[in-house]
Short mmCIF file of C-alpha atoms in Angstrom, two decimals:
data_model
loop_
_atom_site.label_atom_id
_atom_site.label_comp_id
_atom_site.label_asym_id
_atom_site.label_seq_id
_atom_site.Cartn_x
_atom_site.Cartn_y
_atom_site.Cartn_z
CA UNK D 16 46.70 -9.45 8.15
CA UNK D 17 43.47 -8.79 9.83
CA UNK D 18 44.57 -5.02 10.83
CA UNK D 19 46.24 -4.68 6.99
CA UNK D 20 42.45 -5.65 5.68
CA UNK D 21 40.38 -3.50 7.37
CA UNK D 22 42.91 -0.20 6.85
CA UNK D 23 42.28 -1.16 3.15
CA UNK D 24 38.64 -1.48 3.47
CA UNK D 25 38.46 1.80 5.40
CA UNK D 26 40.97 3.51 2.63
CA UNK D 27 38.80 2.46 0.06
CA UNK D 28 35.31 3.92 1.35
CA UNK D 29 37.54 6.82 2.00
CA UNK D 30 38.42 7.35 -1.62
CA UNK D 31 34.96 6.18 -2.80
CA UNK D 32 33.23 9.24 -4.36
CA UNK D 33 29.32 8.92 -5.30
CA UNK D 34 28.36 9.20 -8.92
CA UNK D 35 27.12 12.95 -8.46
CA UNK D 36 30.31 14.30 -6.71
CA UNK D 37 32.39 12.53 -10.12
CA UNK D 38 31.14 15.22 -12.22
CA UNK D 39 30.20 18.71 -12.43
CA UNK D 40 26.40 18.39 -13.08
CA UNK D 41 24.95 15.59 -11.29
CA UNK D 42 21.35 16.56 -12.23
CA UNK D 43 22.37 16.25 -15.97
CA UNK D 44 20.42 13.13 -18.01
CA UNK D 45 22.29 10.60 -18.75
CA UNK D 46 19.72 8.82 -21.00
CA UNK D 47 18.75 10.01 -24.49
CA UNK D 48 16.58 12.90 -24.93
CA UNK D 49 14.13 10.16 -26.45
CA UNK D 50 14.18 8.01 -23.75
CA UNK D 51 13.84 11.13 -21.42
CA UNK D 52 10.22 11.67 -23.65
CA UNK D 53 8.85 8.12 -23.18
CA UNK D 54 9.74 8.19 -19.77
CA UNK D 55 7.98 11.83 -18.82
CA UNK D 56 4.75 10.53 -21.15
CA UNK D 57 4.81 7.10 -19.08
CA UNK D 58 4.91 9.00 -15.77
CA UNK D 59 2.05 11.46 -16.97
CA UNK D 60 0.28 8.97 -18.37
CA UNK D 61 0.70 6.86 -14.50
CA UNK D 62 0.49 10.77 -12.49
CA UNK D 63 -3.12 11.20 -13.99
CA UNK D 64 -4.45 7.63 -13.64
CA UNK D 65 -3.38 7.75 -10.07
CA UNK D 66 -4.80 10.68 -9.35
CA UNK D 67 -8.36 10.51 -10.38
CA UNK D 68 -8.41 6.91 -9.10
CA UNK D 69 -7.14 7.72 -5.48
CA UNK D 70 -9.28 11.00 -5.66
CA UNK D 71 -12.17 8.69 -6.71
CA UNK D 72 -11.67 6.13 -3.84
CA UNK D 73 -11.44 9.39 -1.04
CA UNK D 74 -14.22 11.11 -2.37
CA UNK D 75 -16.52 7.79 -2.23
CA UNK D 76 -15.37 6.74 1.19
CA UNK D 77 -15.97 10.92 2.54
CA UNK D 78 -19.36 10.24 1.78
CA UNK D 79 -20.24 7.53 3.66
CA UNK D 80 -17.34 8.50 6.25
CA UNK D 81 -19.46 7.50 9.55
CA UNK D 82 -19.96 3.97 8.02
CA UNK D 83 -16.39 3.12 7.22
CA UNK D 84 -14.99 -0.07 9.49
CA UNK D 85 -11.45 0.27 10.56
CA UNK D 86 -10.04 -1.74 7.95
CA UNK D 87 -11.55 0.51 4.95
CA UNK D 88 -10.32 3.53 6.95
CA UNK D 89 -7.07 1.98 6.55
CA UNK D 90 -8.05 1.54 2.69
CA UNK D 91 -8.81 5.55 2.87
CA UNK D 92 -5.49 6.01 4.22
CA UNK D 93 -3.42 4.21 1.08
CA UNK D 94 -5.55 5.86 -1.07
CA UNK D 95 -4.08 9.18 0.81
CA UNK D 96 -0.39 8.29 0.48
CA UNK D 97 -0.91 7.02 -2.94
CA UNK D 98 -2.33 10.53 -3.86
CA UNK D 99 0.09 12.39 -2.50
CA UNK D 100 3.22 10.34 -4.33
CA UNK D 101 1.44 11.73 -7.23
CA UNK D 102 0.51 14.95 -6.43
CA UNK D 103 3.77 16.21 -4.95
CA UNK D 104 6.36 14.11 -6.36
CA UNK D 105 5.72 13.05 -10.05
CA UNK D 106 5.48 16.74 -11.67
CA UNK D 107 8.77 17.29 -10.54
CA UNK D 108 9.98 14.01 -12.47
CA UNK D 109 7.75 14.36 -15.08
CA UNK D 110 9.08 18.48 -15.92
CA UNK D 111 12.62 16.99 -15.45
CA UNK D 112 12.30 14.11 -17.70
CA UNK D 113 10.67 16.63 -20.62
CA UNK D 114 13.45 19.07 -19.64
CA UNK D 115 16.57 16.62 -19.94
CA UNK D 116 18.08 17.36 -16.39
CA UNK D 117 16.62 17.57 -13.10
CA UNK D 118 15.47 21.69 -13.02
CA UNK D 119 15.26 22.32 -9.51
CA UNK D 120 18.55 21.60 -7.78
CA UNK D 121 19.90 20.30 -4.68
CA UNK D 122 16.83 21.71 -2.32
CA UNK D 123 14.48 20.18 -5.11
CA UNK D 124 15.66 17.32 -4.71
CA UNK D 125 16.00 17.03 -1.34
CA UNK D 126 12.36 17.92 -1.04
CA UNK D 127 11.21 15.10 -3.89
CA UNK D 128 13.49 12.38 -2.31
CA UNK D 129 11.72 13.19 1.05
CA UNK D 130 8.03 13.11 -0.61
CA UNK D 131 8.91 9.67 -1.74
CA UNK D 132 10.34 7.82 0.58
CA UNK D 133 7.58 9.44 3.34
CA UNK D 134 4.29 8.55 1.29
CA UNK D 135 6.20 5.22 -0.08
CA UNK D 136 6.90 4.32 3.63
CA UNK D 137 3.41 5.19 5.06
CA UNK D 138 1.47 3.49 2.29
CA UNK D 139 3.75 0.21 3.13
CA UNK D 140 3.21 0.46 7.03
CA UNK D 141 -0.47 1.42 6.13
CA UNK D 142 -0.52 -2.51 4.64
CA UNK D 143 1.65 -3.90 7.13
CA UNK D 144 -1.39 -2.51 9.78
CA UNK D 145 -4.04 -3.92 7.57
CA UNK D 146 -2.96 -7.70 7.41
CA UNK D 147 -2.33 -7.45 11.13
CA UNK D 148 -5.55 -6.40 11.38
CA UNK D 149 -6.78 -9.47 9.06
CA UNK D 150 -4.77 -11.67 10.54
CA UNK D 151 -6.33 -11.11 13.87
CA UNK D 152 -9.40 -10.62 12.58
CA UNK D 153 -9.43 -13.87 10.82
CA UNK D 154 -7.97 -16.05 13.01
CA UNK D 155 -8.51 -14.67 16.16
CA UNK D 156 -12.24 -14.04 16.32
CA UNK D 157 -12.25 -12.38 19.37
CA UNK D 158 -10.50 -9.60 18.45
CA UNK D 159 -13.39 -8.10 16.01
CA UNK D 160 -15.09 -7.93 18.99
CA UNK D 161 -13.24 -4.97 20.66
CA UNK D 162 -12.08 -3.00 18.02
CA UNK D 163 -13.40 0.46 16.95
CA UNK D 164 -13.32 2.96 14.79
CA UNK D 165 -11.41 5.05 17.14
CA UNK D 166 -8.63 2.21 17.75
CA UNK D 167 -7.77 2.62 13.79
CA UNK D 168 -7.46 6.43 14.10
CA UNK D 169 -4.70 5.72 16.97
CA UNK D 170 -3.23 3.29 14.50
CA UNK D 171 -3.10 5.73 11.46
CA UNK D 172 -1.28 8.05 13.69
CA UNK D 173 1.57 6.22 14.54
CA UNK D 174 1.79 5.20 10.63
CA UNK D 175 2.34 8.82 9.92
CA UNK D 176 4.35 9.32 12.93
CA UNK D 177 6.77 6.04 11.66
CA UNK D 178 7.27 7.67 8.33
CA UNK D 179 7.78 11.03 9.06
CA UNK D 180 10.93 9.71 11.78
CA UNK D 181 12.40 7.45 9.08
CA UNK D 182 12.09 9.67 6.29
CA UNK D 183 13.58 12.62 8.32
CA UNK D 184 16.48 11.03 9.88
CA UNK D 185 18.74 11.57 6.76
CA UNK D 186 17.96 15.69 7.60
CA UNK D 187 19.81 14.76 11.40
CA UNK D 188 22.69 14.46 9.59
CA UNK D 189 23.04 10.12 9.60
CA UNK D 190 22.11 9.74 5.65
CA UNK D 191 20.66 12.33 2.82
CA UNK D 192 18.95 12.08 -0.23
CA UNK D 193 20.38 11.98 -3.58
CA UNK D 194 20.26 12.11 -7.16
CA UNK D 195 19.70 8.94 -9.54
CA UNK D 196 22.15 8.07 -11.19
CA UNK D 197 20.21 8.79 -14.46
CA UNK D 198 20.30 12.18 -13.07
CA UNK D 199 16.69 13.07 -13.65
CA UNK D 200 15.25 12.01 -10.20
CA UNK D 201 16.11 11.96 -6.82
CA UNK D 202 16.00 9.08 -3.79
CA UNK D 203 17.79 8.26 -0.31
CA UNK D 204 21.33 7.91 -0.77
CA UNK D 205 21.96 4.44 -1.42
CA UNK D 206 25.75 5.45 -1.70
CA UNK D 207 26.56 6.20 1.66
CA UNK D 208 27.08 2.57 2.32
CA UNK D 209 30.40 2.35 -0.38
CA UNK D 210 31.43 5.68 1.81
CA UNK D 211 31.50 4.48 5.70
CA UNK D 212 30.76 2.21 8.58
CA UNK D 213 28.08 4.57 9.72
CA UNK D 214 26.22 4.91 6.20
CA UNK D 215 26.28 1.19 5.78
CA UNK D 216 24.41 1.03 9.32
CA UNK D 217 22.17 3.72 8.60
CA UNK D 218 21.09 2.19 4.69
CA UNK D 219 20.88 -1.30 6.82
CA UNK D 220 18.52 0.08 9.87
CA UNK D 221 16.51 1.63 7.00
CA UNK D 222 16.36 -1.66 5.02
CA UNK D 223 15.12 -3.53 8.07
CA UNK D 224 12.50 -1.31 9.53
CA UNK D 225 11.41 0.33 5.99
CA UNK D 226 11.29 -3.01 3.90
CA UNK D 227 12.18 -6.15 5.24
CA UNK D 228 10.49 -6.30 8.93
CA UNK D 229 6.79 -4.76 7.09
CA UNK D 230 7.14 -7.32 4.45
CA UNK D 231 7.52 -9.90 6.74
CA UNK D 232 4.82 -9.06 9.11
CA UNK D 233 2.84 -9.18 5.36
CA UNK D 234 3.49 -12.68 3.89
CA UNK D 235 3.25 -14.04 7.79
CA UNK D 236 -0.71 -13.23 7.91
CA UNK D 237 -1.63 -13.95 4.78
CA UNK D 238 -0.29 -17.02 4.70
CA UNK D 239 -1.95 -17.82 8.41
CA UNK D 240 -4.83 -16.02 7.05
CA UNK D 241 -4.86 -18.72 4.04
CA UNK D 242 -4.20 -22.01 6.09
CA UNK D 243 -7.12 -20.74 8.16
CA UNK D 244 -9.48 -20.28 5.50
CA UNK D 245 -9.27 -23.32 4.05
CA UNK D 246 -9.66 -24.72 7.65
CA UNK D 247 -12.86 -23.20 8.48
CA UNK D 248 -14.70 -22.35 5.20
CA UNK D 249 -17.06 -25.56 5.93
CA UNK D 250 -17.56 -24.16 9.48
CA UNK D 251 -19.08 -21.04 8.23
CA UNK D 252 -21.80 -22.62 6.00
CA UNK D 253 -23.51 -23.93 8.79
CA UNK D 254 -24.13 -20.68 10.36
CA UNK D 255 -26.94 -18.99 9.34
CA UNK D 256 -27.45 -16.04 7.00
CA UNK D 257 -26.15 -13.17 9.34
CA UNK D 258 -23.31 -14.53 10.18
CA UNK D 259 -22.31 -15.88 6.80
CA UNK D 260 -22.56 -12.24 5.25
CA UNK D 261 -20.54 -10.84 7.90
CA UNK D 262 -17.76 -13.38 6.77
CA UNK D 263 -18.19 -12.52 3.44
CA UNK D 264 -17.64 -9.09 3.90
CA UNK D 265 -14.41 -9.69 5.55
CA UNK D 266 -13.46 -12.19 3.01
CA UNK D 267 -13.75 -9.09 0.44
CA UNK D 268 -11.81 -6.58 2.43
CA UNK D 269 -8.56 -9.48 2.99
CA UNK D 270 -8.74 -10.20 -0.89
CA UNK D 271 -8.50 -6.39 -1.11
CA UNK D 272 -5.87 -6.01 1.31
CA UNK D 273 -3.73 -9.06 -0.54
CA UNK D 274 -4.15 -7.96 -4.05
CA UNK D 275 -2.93 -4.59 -2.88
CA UNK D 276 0.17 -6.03 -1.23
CA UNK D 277 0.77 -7.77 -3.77
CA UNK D 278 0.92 -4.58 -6.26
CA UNK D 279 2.78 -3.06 -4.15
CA UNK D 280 5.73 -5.61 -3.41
CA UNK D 281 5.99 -6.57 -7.35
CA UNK D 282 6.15 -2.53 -7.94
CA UNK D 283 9.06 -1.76 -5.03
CA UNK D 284 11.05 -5.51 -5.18
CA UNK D 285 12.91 -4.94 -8.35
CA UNK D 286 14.04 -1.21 -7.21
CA UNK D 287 14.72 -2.39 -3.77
CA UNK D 288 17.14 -4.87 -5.21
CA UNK D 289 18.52 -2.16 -7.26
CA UNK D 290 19.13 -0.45 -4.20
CA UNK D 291 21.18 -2.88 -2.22
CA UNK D 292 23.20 -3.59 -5.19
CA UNK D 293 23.90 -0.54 -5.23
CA UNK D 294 24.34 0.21 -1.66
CA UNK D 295 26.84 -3.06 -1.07
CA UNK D 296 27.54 -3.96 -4.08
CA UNK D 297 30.63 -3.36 -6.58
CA UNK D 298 30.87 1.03 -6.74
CA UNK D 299 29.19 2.38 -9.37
CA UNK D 300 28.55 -1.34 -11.01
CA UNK D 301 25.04 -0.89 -11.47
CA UNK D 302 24.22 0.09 -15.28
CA UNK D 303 22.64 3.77 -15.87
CA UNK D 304 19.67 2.19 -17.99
CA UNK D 305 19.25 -0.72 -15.92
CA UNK D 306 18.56 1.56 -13.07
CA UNK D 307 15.83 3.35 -14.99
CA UNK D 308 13.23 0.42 -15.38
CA UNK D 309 12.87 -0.28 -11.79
CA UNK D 310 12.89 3.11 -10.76
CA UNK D 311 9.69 3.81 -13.31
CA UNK D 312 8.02 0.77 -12.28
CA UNK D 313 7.94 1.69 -8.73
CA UNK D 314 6.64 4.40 -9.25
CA UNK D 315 3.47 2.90 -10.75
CA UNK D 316 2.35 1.48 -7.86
CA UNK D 317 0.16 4.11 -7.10
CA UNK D 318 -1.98 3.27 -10.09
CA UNK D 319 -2.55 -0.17 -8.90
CA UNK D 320 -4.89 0.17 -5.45
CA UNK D 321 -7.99 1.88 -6.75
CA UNK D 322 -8.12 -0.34 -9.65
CA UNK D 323 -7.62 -3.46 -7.30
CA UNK D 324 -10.08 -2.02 -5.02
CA UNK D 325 -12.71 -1.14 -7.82
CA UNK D 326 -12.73 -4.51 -9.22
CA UNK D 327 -13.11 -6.47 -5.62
CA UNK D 328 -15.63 -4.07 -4.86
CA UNK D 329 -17.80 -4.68 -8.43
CA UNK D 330 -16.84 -8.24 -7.95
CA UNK D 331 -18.64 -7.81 -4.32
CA UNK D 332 -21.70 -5.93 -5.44
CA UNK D 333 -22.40 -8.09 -7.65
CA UNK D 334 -22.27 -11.41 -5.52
CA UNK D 335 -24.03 -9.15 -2.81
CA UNK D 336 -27.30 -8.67 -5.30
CA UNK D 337 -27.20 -11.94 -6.45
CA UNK D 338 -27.29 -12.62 -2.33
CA UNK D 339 -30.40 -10.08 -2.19
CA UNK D 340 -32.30 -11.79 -4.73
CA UNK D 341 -32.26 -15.16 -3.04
CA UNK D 342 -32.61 -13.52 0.21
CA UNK D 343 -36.08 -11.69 -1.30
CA UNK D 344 -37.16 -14.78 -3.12
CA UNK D 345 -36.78 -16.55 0.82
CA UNK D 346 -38.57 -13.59 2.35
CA UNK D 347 -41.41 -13.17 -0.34
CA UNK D 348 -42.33 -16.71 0.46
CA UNK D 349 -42.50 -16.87 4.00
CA UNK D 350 -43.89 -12.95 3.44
CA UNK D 351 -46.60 -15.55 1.15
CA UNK D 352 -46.60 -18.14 4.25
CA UNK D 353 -47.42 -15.93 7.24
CA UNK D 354 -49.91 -14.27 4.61
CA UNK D 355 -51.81 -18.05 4.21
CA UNK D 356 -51.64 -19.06 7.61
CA UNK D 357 -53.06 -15.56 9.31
CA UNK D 358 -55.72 -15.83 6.73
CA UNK D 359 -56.33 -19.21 7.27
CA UNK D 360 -56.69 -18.29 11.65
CA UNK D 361 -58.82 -14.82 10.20
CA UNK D 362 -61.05 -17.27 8.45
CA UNK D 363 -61.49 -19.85 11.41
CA UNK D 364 -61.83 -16.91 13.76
CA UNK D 365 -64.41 -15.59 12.19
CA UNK D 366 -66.00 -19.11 12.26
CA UNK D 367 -66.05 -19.47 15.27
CA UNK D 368 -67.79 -16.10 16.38
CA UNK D 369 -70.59 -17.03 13.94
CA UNK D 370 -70.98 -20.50 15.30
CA UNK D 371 -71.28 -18.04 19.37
CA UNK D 372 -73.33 -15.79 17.47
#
């Protein structure tokens, strides 16, 4: 029965044919021409946005480029991958969705589902690296103490090493990149996994290392990174000024770091789940315009980091000049102090030579 089962199985992802070898033109839309039109004027709409807010956060940090600590470097480096989702991918989607179809074929596509998953996979290991590196450098102290600037420029380098292997594997002949099923975008082949043993492994190696391990490594410090927080905030308030900024400062850069995660996990969950459901679900059970949303919504999490990272940092100023006024106020009076007391020893000095003279 066992042998009878599996011959079925393997008939059956024999005879399984993706949705864009059913028909003809696979890079045909299969929405509405309307829909097509909200969709390109959403994606324009989230292409500029993203652009002139990643641009923004680059050109601000190249000024002061000497200055930046390793995790803002690793800021810098979102802000990179973010920039380039929407400088090389989203004109191609956005033409295509104006144009009805996808316009530039199988290369095209190849080229835009490689784009995608490469910056989309080095701006997720780019977060995994930062809440490792606030994990350790919130609850292991005396790890701040050895790290340089130089250590994060190793680290960015095996980020873009990570996601140029994964997202050039399908090219070595073990996966591939595909059209949507919508037809007017492209994305790894999902589909591979209804086909064979050997796509089901690949889609499941690239679930794992891609998504689930990063994600993990994610929610594990922050939520260590949270327990230890509320552990040792009354610690900190007995340390004195120096000290207490320098906590502060991290404190900012880890509610950066979070809110970005966040964004970015609320933006990719939905067309992850897609994905899978796709990938091991029921063939071809996944509805055309269902597929859509999540797609588009993904995509938007570009927008999301400089606007997360605009507001902390406002937020931050602003507590940081509050900080400077007290700190002023504190230093104008014992500026007031040493003023009274050296005046005070100037004007029983010069006593006291009158009284020899």
């Amino acid at each position: 029965m066992n042998g009878m089962a599996s011959d079925h199985n393997t008939s059956s992802q024999e005879e399984y044919l993706p949705h864009y070898l059913q028909k003809e033109d696979p890079f045909a839309s299969k929405l509405s021409r309307e829909a097509d039109i909200v969709a390109g004027f959403y994606l324009t709409v989230i292409g500029i946005l993203s652009t002139l807010g990643n641009g923004y956060v680059i050109f601000m940090s190249s000024k002061r480029k000497k200055k930046l600590r390793p995790a803002e470097i690793m800021t810098v480096n979102l802000a990179v991958c973010d920039l380039g989702i929407s400088v090389v991918g989203k004109p191609f989607s956005i033409i295509s969705f104006f144009s009805h179809r996808w316009v530039f074929g199988w290369m095209g596509c190849r080229w835009y589902g490689w784009a995608g998953f490469f910056f989309g996979c080095g701006s997720l290991i780019t977060m995994t690296a930062v809440s490792l590196d606030r994990y350790l450098k919130i609850c292991h102290l005396s790890y701040g103490t050895w790290l340089k600037r130089h250590h994060a420029f190793i680290c960015l380098a095996i980020i873009w090493a990570y996601a140029t292997f994964w997202a050039t594997v399908p090219f070595a002949g073990v996966g591939s990149y595909a059209p949507e099923p919508f037809g007017t975008s492209c994305t790894l082949d999902w589909w591979l996994a209804q086909a064979s043993v050997a796509g089901q492994a690949f889609i499941l190696s690239i679930l794992f290392f891609c998504l689930l391990f990063p994600t993990a490594v994610i929610v594990f410090s922050y939520v260590k990174i949270i327990l230890k927080v509320k552990s040792s905030t009354k610690e900190v308030a007995h340390y004195d000024t120096r000290i207490q900024n320098s906590h502060i400062l991290e404190m900012k850069l880890t509610k950066v770091a979070m809110l970005i995660c966040a964004g970015f996990l609320i933006a990719w969950i939905p067309y992850a789940v897609v994905s899978v459901w796709s990938a091991f679900g029921q063939p071809d059970s996944v509805p055309i315009q269902f597929s859509v949303v999540p797609t588009l919504l993904a995509k938007s999490a570009a927008m999301y980091n400089p606007i997360i990272y605009q507001v902390i940092d406002c937020k931050f100023a602003c507590c940081q000049s509050g900080g400077l006024k007290t700190l002023q106020k504190k230093s104008s009076l014992k500026k007031s102090r040493m003023y009274t007391i050296s005046a005070h020893r100037d004007s029983t000095a010069m006593n006291e030579t009158q009284l020899e003279v």
